[in-house]
Amino acid sequence: GEDVEQSLFLSVREGDSSVINCTYTDSSSTYLYWYKQEPGAGLQLLTYIFSNMDMKQDQRLTVLLNKKDKHLSLRIADTQTGDSAIYFCAESMGSSNTGKLIFGQGTTLQVKP
Amino acid sequence: NAGVMQNPRHLVRRRGQEARLRCSPVKGHSHVYWYRQLPEEGLKFMVYLQKENIIDESGMPKERFSAEFPKEGPSILRIQQVVRGDSAAYFCASSPGGGADQPQHFGDGTRLSIL
């Protein structure tokens, strides 16, 4: 089946780390993505990870993948007020190989000064 | 380098009218995806096109919705005889290839409101 689940809301203080979690169901997913959406805007690609990796780091962003548990997380170090947005995880349907993305419902990150 | 361009940004239609949404992909990208975002929800896949071909339309409603990506010009998502339930944000994404390893780059979307 195709299903991606995220918690809906996360609130942190500026300077703290944020961890946004995601679970997915399709074991054939080959790539997993994180996108950021600011109000009234489109989706900005943040990072992505191939399913044979368990970690990827890119500046303040760290992605962890537990393929056994089908769990993906995005850690944002030193969270800033500009990081306030909705964060979507998405899986790419590897079995169909058309590249279509299945999105979670998004996690709203609120960063308090 | 222009990103994915969608127009119009906002579109208002009355019930029964037609809505045409346009998407110009990133220069050099020949693969286009359309997604729909209902309020407070994530994006749902609608259709995947390459130049002049529909590759996967498994997310498209069977009636009233159609999409094309002609050899020249933008991709068009057309909704005929719109109803209130069509009110949503419609996003287009493009990629250089169609595989799972090709990150999709999104436009800013068209917000469609049906009166």
Tab-separated table of C-alpha atoms in Angstrom:
chain	number	residue	atom	x	y	z
A	1	GLY	CA	0.000	0.000	0.000
A	2	GLU	CA	0.929	3.628	-0.343
A	3	ASP	CA	0.845	5.625	2.854
A	4	VAL	CA	3.122	8.217	4.429
A	5	GLU	CA	2.447	9.478	7.934
A	6	GLN	CA	3.813	12.502	9.769
A	7	SER	CA	3.026	14.195	13.038
A	8	LEU	CA	1.125	17.397	12.344
A	9	PHE	CA	2.833	19.950	14.557
A	10	LEU	CA	6.161	20.659	16.237
A	11	SER	CA	7.133	23.689	18.297
A	12	VAL	CA	10.726	24.464	19.289
A	13	ARG	CA	12.708	27.408	20.598
A	14	GLU	CA	15.194	29.242	18.403
A	15	GLY	CA	18.614	27.631	18.675
A	16	ASP	CA	17.262	24.203	19.648
A	17	SER	CA	17.322	21.176	17.352
A	18	SER	CA	14.134	20.100	15.595
A	19	VAL	CA	13.378	16.498	14.696
A	20	ILE	CA	10.562	15.791	12.269
A	21	ASN	CA	9.504	12.171	11.889
A	22	CYS	CA	7.907	10.254	9.049
A	23	THR	CA	6.836	6.655	8.500
A	24	TYR	CA	6.087	5.023	5.187
A	25	THR	CA	4.658	1.689	4.154
A	26	ASP	CA	6.008	0.809	0.719
A	27	SER	CA	9.124	-1.296	1.177
A	28	SER	CA	9.985	-0.872	-2.497
A	29	SER	CA	10.503	2.877	-2.103
A	30	THR	CA	13.913	3.732	-3.450
A	31	TYR	CA	14.257	7.432	-2.670
A	32	LEU	CA	12.836	9.465	0.184
A	33	TYR	CA	12.591	13.235	0.048
A	34	TRP	CA	12.123	16.180	2.375
A	35	TYR	CA	10.444	19.337	1.081
A	36	LYS	CA	9.767	22.671	2.802
A	37	GLN	CA	6.684	24.784	2.069
A	38	GLU	CA	6.372	28.377	3.236
A	39	PRO	CA	2.954	30.087	3.265
A	40	GLY	CA	1.576	30.714	-0.211
A	41	ALA	CA	4.606	29.178	-1.893
A	42	GLY	CA	5.540	25.987	-3.646
A	43	LEU	CA	7.669	23.176	-2.326
A	44	GLN	CA	11.388	23.657	-1.921
A	45	LEU	CA	13.511	20.520	-2.126
A	46	LEU	CA	15.650	20.289	1.011
A	47	THR	CA	17.346	16.931	0.728
A	48	TYR	CA	16.807	13.328	-0.243
A	49	ILE	CA	18.232	9.944	0.600
A	50	PHE	CA	18.610	6.719	-1.300
A	51	SER	CA	17.161	3.701	0.468
A	52	ASN	CA	20.494	1.892	0.757
A	53	MET	CA	21.841	4.702	2.949
A	54	ASP	CA	21.032	5.171	6.606
A	55	MET	CA	22.225	8.731	7.076
A	56	LYS	CA	22.863	11.839	5.054
A	57	GLN	CA	24.116	15.190	6.348
A	58	ASP	CA	23.899	18.516	4.555
A	59	GLN	CA	24.942	21.558	6.615
A	60	ARG	CA	22.290	21.965	9.358
A	61	LEU	CA	20.186	19.092	8.030
A	62	THR	CA	20.607	15.436	8.966
A	63	VAL	CA	18.426	12.713	7.506
A	64	LEU	CA	18.211	9.341	9.243
A	65	LEU	CA	16.609	6.320	7.580
A	66	ASN	CA	15.643	3.117	9.373
A	67	LYS	CA	14.608	0.907	6.509
A	68	LYS	CA	13.657	-2.018	8.745
A	69	ASP	CA	11.091	0.119	10.599
A	70	LYS	CA	10.293	2.243	7.513
A	71	HIS	CA	11.059	5.356	9.549
A	72	LEU	CA	12.595	8.568	8.248
A	73	SER	CA	13.569	11.642	10.237
A	74	LEU	CA	14.829	15.127	9.484
A	75	ARG	CA	16.921	16.875	12.105
A	76	ILE	CA	17.472	20.620	11.827
A	77	ALA	CA	20.327	21.850	13.997
A	78	ASP	CA	20.300	25.352	15.502
A	79	THR	CA	16.738	25.994	14.351
A	80	GLN	CA	16.042	29.571	13.250
A	81	THR	CA	12.778	31.526	12.952
A	82	GLY	CA	13.219	31.345	9.176
A	83	ASP	CA	12.842	27.579	9.433
A	84	SER	CA	9.179	28.006	10.397
A	85	ALA	CA	7.250	26.278	7.613
A	86	ILE	CA	5.482	23.046	6.725
A	87	TYR	CA	7.794	20.101	6.089
A	88	PHE	CA	6.724	17.238	3.861
A	89	CYS	CA	8.336	13.873	3.523
A	90	ALA	CA	7.687	11.965	0.327
A	91	GLU	CA	8.529	8.561	-1.021
A	92	SER	CA	9.244	7.801	-4.626
A	93	MET	CA	7.438	4.770	-5.903
A	94	GLY	CA	10.376	2.625	-6.843
A	95	SER	CA	8.273	-0.338	-7.885
A	96	SER	CA	6.508	1.641	-10.589
A	97	ASN	CA	9.633	3.619	-11.419
A	98	THR	CA	7.665	6.524	-12.828
A	99	GLY	CA	9.043	8.766	-10.119
A	100	LYS	CA	5.674	9.934	-8.806
A	101	LEU	CA	5.869	11.070	-5.207
A	102	ILE	CA	3.624	10.026	-2.342
A	103	PHE	CA	3.506	12.777	0.276
A	104	GLY	CA	2.768	12.818	3.959
A	105	GLN	CA	0.286	15.365	5.244
A	106	GLY	CA	3.040	17.701	6.408
A	107	THR	CA	4.471	18.783	9.772
A	108	THR	CA	4.056	22.428	10.733
A	109	LEU	CA	7.229	23.610	12.466
A	110	GLN	CA	6.829	26.621	14.695
A	111	VAL	CA	10.030	28.263	15.918
A	112	LYS	CA	9.652	30.560	18.897
A	113	PRO	CA	12.198	33.339	19.412
B	1	ASN	CA	18.014	29.856	-14.577
B	2	ALA	CA	14.279	30.105	-14.236
B	3	GLY	CA	12.573	27.520	-12.108
B	4	VAL	CA	9.196	25.970	-12.774
B	5	MET	CA	6.775	28.731	-13.761
B	6	GLN	CA	3.069	28.338	-13.174
B	7	ASN	CA	0.346	30.727	-14.156
B	8	PRO	CA	-1.927	32.121	-13.136
B	9	ARG	CA	-1.000	32.214	-9.438
B	10	HIS	CA	-4.657	32.644	-8.510
B	11	LEU	CA	-7.680	31.683	-10.563
B	12	VAL	CA	-11.321	32.248	-9.719
B	13	ARG	CA	-14.039	30.442	-11.615
B	14	ARG	CA	-17.783	29.992	-11.229
B	15	ARG	CA	-19.292	26.551	-11.091
B	16	GLY	CA	-19.627	25.086	-14.582
B	17	GLN	CA	-16.812	27.115	-16.138
B	18	GLU	CA	-13.502	25.776	-17.402
B	19	ALA	CA	-10.149	26.244	-15.669
B	20	ARG	CA	-6.847	26.083	-17.552
B	21	LEU	CA	-3.648	25.924	-15.551
B	22	ARG	CA	-0.271	26.361	-17.217
B	23	CYS	CA	3.154	25.063	-16.297
B	24	SER	CA	6.506	25.806	-17.914
B	25	PRO	CA	9.133	23.365	-16.635
B	26	VAL	CA	12.723	24.143	-15.824
B	27	LYS	CA	14.641	24.671	-19.073
B	28	GLY	CA	15.883	21.331	-20.276
B	29	HIS	CA	13.401	19.288	-18.219
B	30	SER	CA	11.143	17.102	-20.322
B	31	HIS	CA	9.194	15.425	-17.502
B	32	VAL	CA	6.258	17.112	-15.813
B	33	TYR	CA	4.132	16.065	-12.848
B	34	TRP	CA	0.904	17.634	-11.585
B	35	TYR	CA	-0.196	17.422	-7.957
B	36	ARG	CA	-3.227	18.741	-6.085
B	37	GLN	CA	-3.179	20.035	-2.521
B	38	LEU	CA	-6.448	20.339	-0.662
B	39	PRO	CA	-6.551	22.634	2.402
B	40	GLU	CA	-4.639	21.225	5.391
B	41	GLU	CA	-3.489	18.205	3.390
B	42	GLY	CA	-0.402	16.971	1.615
B	43	LEU	CA	0.021	16.847	-2.119
B	44	LYS	CA	-1.704	14.117	-4.115
B	45	PHE	CA	-0.274	12.910	-7.412
B	46	MET	CA	-2.471	13.470	-10.444
B	47	VAL	CA	-0.579	12.876	-13.676
B	48	TYR	CA	2.897	12.431	-15.115
B	49	LEU	CA	3.722	13.519	-18.657
B	50	GLN	CA	6.639	13.595	-20.991
B	51	LYS	CA	6.647	15.656	-24.158
B	52	GLU	CA	3.512	14.698	-26.123
B	53	ASN	CA	2.853	11.634	-23.963
B	54	ILE	CA	0.870	10.845	-20.830
B	55	ILE	CA	2.887	8.282	-18.896
B	56	ASP	CA	0.839	7.842	-15.712
B	57	GLU	CA	-2.596	9.335	-15.092
B	58	SER	CA	-3.555	7.072	-12.215
B	59	GLY	CA	-4.297	10.055	-9.941
B	60	MET	CA	-6.532	11.940	-12.359
B	61	PRO	CA	-10.294	11.955	-11.835
B	62	LYS	CA	-11.911	10.032	-14.672
B	63	GLU	CA	-14.139	12.869	-15.788
B	64	ARG	CA	-13.663	16.593	-16.433
B	65	PHE	CA	-9.861	16.568	-15.941
B	66	SER	CA	-7.303	16.378	-18.729
B	67	ALA	CA	-3.627	17.198	-19.144
B	68	GLU	CA	-1.271	17.701	-22.024
B	69	PHE	CA	2.378	18.537	-22.581
B	70	PRO	CA	2.774	19.503	-26.248
B	71	LYS	CA	5.992	19.484	-28.204
B	72	GLU	CA	6.091	23.268	-27.981
B	73	GLY	CA	4.761	25.342	-25.114
B	74	PRO	CA	3.766	24.727	-21.522
B	75	SER	CA	1.985	21.799	-19.974
B	76	ILE	CA	-1.729	22.456	-19.464
B	77	LEU	CA	-4.029	21.017	-16.826
B	78	ARG	CA	-7.652	21.546	-17.863
B	79	ILE	CA	-10.669	21.177	-15.624
B	80	GLN	CA	-14.023	21.345	-17.352
B	81	GLN	CA	-17.323	22.204	-15.669
B	82	VAL	CA	-15.661	23.022	-12.373
B	83	VAL	CA	-17.356	22.241	-9.071
B	84	ARG	CA	-16.706	23.584	-5.559
B	85	GLY	CA	-14.704	20.490	-4.672
B	86	ASP	CA	-12.119	21.426	-7.293
B	87	SER	CA	-10.996	24.356	-5.110
B	88	ALA	CA	-7.385	23.581	-4.232
B	89	ALA	CA	-3.787	24.482	-4.947
B	90	TYR	CA	-2.433	22.780	-8.057
B	91	PHE	CA	1.302	22.282	-8.245
B	92	CYS	CA	3.449	21.381	-11.183
B	93	ALA	CA	6.889	19.812	-10.848
B	94	SER	CA	9.514	19.024	-13.430
B	95	SER	CA	12.554	16.793	-13.570
B	96	PRO	CA	15.234	16.058	-16.153
B	97	GLY	CA	14.335	12.367	-16.148
B	98	GLY	CA	11.443	10.246	-14.994
B	99	GLY	CA	13.036	7.847	-12.557
B	100	ALA	CA	12.799	7.712	-8.798
B	101	ASP	CA	16.283	9.218	-8.532
B	102	GLN	CA	15.361	12.437	-10.338
B	103	PRO	CA	14.443	15.141	-7.793
B	104	GLN	CA	11.337	17.061	-8.751
B	105	HIS	CA	11.417	20.853	-8.701
B	106	PHE	CA	8.122	22.531	-7.913
B	107	GLY	CA	6.479	25.719	-9.045
B	108	ASP	CA	4.660	28.079	-6.696
B	109	GLY	CA	1.302	26.625	-7.650
B	110	THR	CA	-2.041	27.901	-8.912
B	111	ARG	CA	-4.667	28.520	-6.247
B	112	LEU	CA	-8.035	27.712	-7.797
B	113	SER	CA	-11.161	29.051	-6.130
B	114	ILE	CA	-14.622	28.042	-7.283
B	115	LEU	CA	-17.497	30.387	-6.473
